[in-house]
Amino acid sequence: MVGLPYDCLANPLGAVRLTFEKAIGSGSDPSSFDGKDWGAADLFRHFLSDQSNLSQVPILSSATMGWLKPNTLVRFKGMIQDMLGNEFYVGAYKDGSVWRTNKFMDVCQFPVGTSPDMRIWERQLLYCVPIPGLNSWADSTSEIEIDTNMDQTSQQRDKRGRMDFETVDKNDSHREDGHLSSPSQSQEYKTEVAYSSTNLVPVSDKDPFSCLVKIYDSPQSELKLNDIIEFVGVLTFDSEDTVEKKEDDVFSNENCDELLVNLPPNKVPRLHCIVIQKLAVHDFLHSSPIVEPKPHLVKEIRESLLRYLTAILGNDTAASQFMLLHLLSRVHARADNVAVGKLSLNLMCLNKESVSVFGTQLSIAMKNLLPFTTCIPLTVEYLNRNSLAPKKDYETNRLISGALQLPEGSHMIVDETQLESGNLNSVGVENARLLKDLITFQKVEYDFTYYKMEMSADVQLLILSQGKSNIMPADIIMPFHPSSASSSEVAATESLEAWRWYLATVRSLPHSIDSEMQKVVENDLVAARQADRSLGSEEFSRWLTMGRLICASFGETSLTMEHWELAKELERQRRERFK
């Protein structure tokens, strides 16, 4: 039996070269590959479609960076924190009479001269960071444990291995099957093949682990800020902060210098992406206890989760019902300036003492149930000193992240119990407005100095406060009435996995209302308006959202009379608490 002709893991660039040579050998013109793939990406997609192969691809992270070798295949899960524009590079060129390619590479393996046959291609630059608020159970890199001795040994081996690997790769010494072989002679060609108009920010040692991802042949409209992506591609990383250039290098210019100096490869690894996969909440689940959301099984999980939420909320049954609906909410549509489907929750009647108990338990519960969570301790000092929205820094031409730059599906707890009287400065006033806009419209305004740009968001917001929050007007304002101390019971792993699957699955179910139920709902809303003239469209929208979420909580997709009656009963119980 003959093995695979390509070593996609250890020598992905060899596989790229040989697929290019095969395409050229079949009569294809290099100009036909402008912005297109010649079969290399398909080769890797086929290779990675086998889960056993995908599991062999090492994960790029701060923990693994010490022993990963350059020019090997790696994967990186992260959020697009900034989009740095496009970069031009020498994609294909003639070495004598032979066509060669520099795709998925930072440097040429052969000298590049000026030639009319040279093909200049384009790639997109993305500055990516680890997913904000990613919890340990959802973080596959947290399972990687590196022994100290192994780490030290691997670093030494890595430094030696990188030099060996680069020497071999620069000589393009590979067998017909794409595997590496010993070089016959040493060459010193390390010519930069890219130039860019992008000016990048210097990265300090205190910055979190980040990665510069280079995207090929993908429409820019497919990717946007804050997307969560798994990138699989070729890693390039230099342990030494040096840049070798030749004076006659046609692409050695100051723009290239800025790229190398401001994002030095000895601090920020490059990943030349071959395969892209957008990730959703489901992709962070390690196991799915149920193949499909069958109503009777979903109901059992629903009841057990409600018991858990009720226990940590001091046996406040009504509060736990609203908490469940809050956890299932998401923005599923937008109409004008309305984010349809959101259901923010404000638990009030909490103080500094009680929030230390119930707030702590809620924070732990959210971290155990949801993949991305964060918390803001809302104080006058916090509002005045922090910049919550991303802001463009034109000196470095970089988007500086803020606390509100979060991926879709994030959950945020805002603790207002520490908020005391004080004066907000201009920064504090702006931050308060940003928080209000986020909870009201599910939008965050990015500051580009000369103009503002609204970015859509989908963040579940839970506010803990003593009285009704004046800064963040939640959809549901619920007086919190616990009858016992919060439970410190630790949930079993099996239960947590079932609850995570439940929350990720039922919140994405489709929803419909048949004509008969629609008439019932309309009649009830008219009657409610006649009984209380103060009720408006916001209350009616909230009731419809509650009905939809109650329906989804049972794993069902069509609103029934039972669901609608439960929604009205919950609203009645909530209103009773204000009397």
Coordinates of N, CA, C and O in Angstrom, one line a residue, residues 107-108 166 170 188-192 238 242 244-246:
V107 N 8.9 34.5 3.2 CA 10.2 34.7 2.5 C 10.3 33.8 1.2 O 9.7 32.8 1.2
C108 N 11.1 34.3 0.3 CA 11.4 33.6 -0.9 C 12.4 32.5 -0.6 O 13.3 32.7 0.2
E166 N 14.8 25.7 8.5 CA 14.9 26.8 7.6 C 15.9 26.6 6.5 O 15.8 26.9 5.4
K170 N 14.9 26.5 2.7 CA 15.4 27.5 1.8 C 16.1 26.9 0.5 O 16.1 27.4 -0.5
E188 N 21.7 31.3 0.8 CA 21.4 32.4 1.8 C 20.2 33.3 1.3 O 20.1 34.4 1.7
Y189 N 19.4 32.7 0.5 CA 18.2 33.5 0.0 C 17.2 33.6 1.1 O 16.6 32.7 1.5
K190 N 17.0 34.8 1.6 CA 15.9 35.1 2.6 C 15.3 36.5 2.2 O 15.5 37.4 3.0
T191 N 14.7 36.6 1.1 CA 14.3 37.9 0.5 C 12.8 38.1 0.9 O 12.0 37.2 0.6
E192 N 12.5 39.2 1.5 CA 11.1 39.5 1.8 C 10.3 39.6 0.5 O 10.8 40.2 -0.5
D238 N 10.0 33.7 14.0 CA 11.5 33.9 14.1 C 11.9 34.1 15.6 O 11.3 35.0 16.2
T242 N 15.6 39.8 13.9 CA 16.4 40.3 12.8 C 15.7 40.3 11.5 O 14.8 39.4 11.3
E244 N 16.7 40.2 7.5 CA 17.8 40.2 6.4 C 17.2 40.7 5.1 O 16.1 40.3 4.7
K245 N 17.9 41.7 4.5 CA 17.4 42.3 3.2 C 18.5 42.3 2.2 O 19.7 42.5 2.6
K246 N 18.2 42.3 1.0 CA 19.1 42.5 0.0 C 18.9 43.8 -0.7 O 17.7 44.2 -0.9

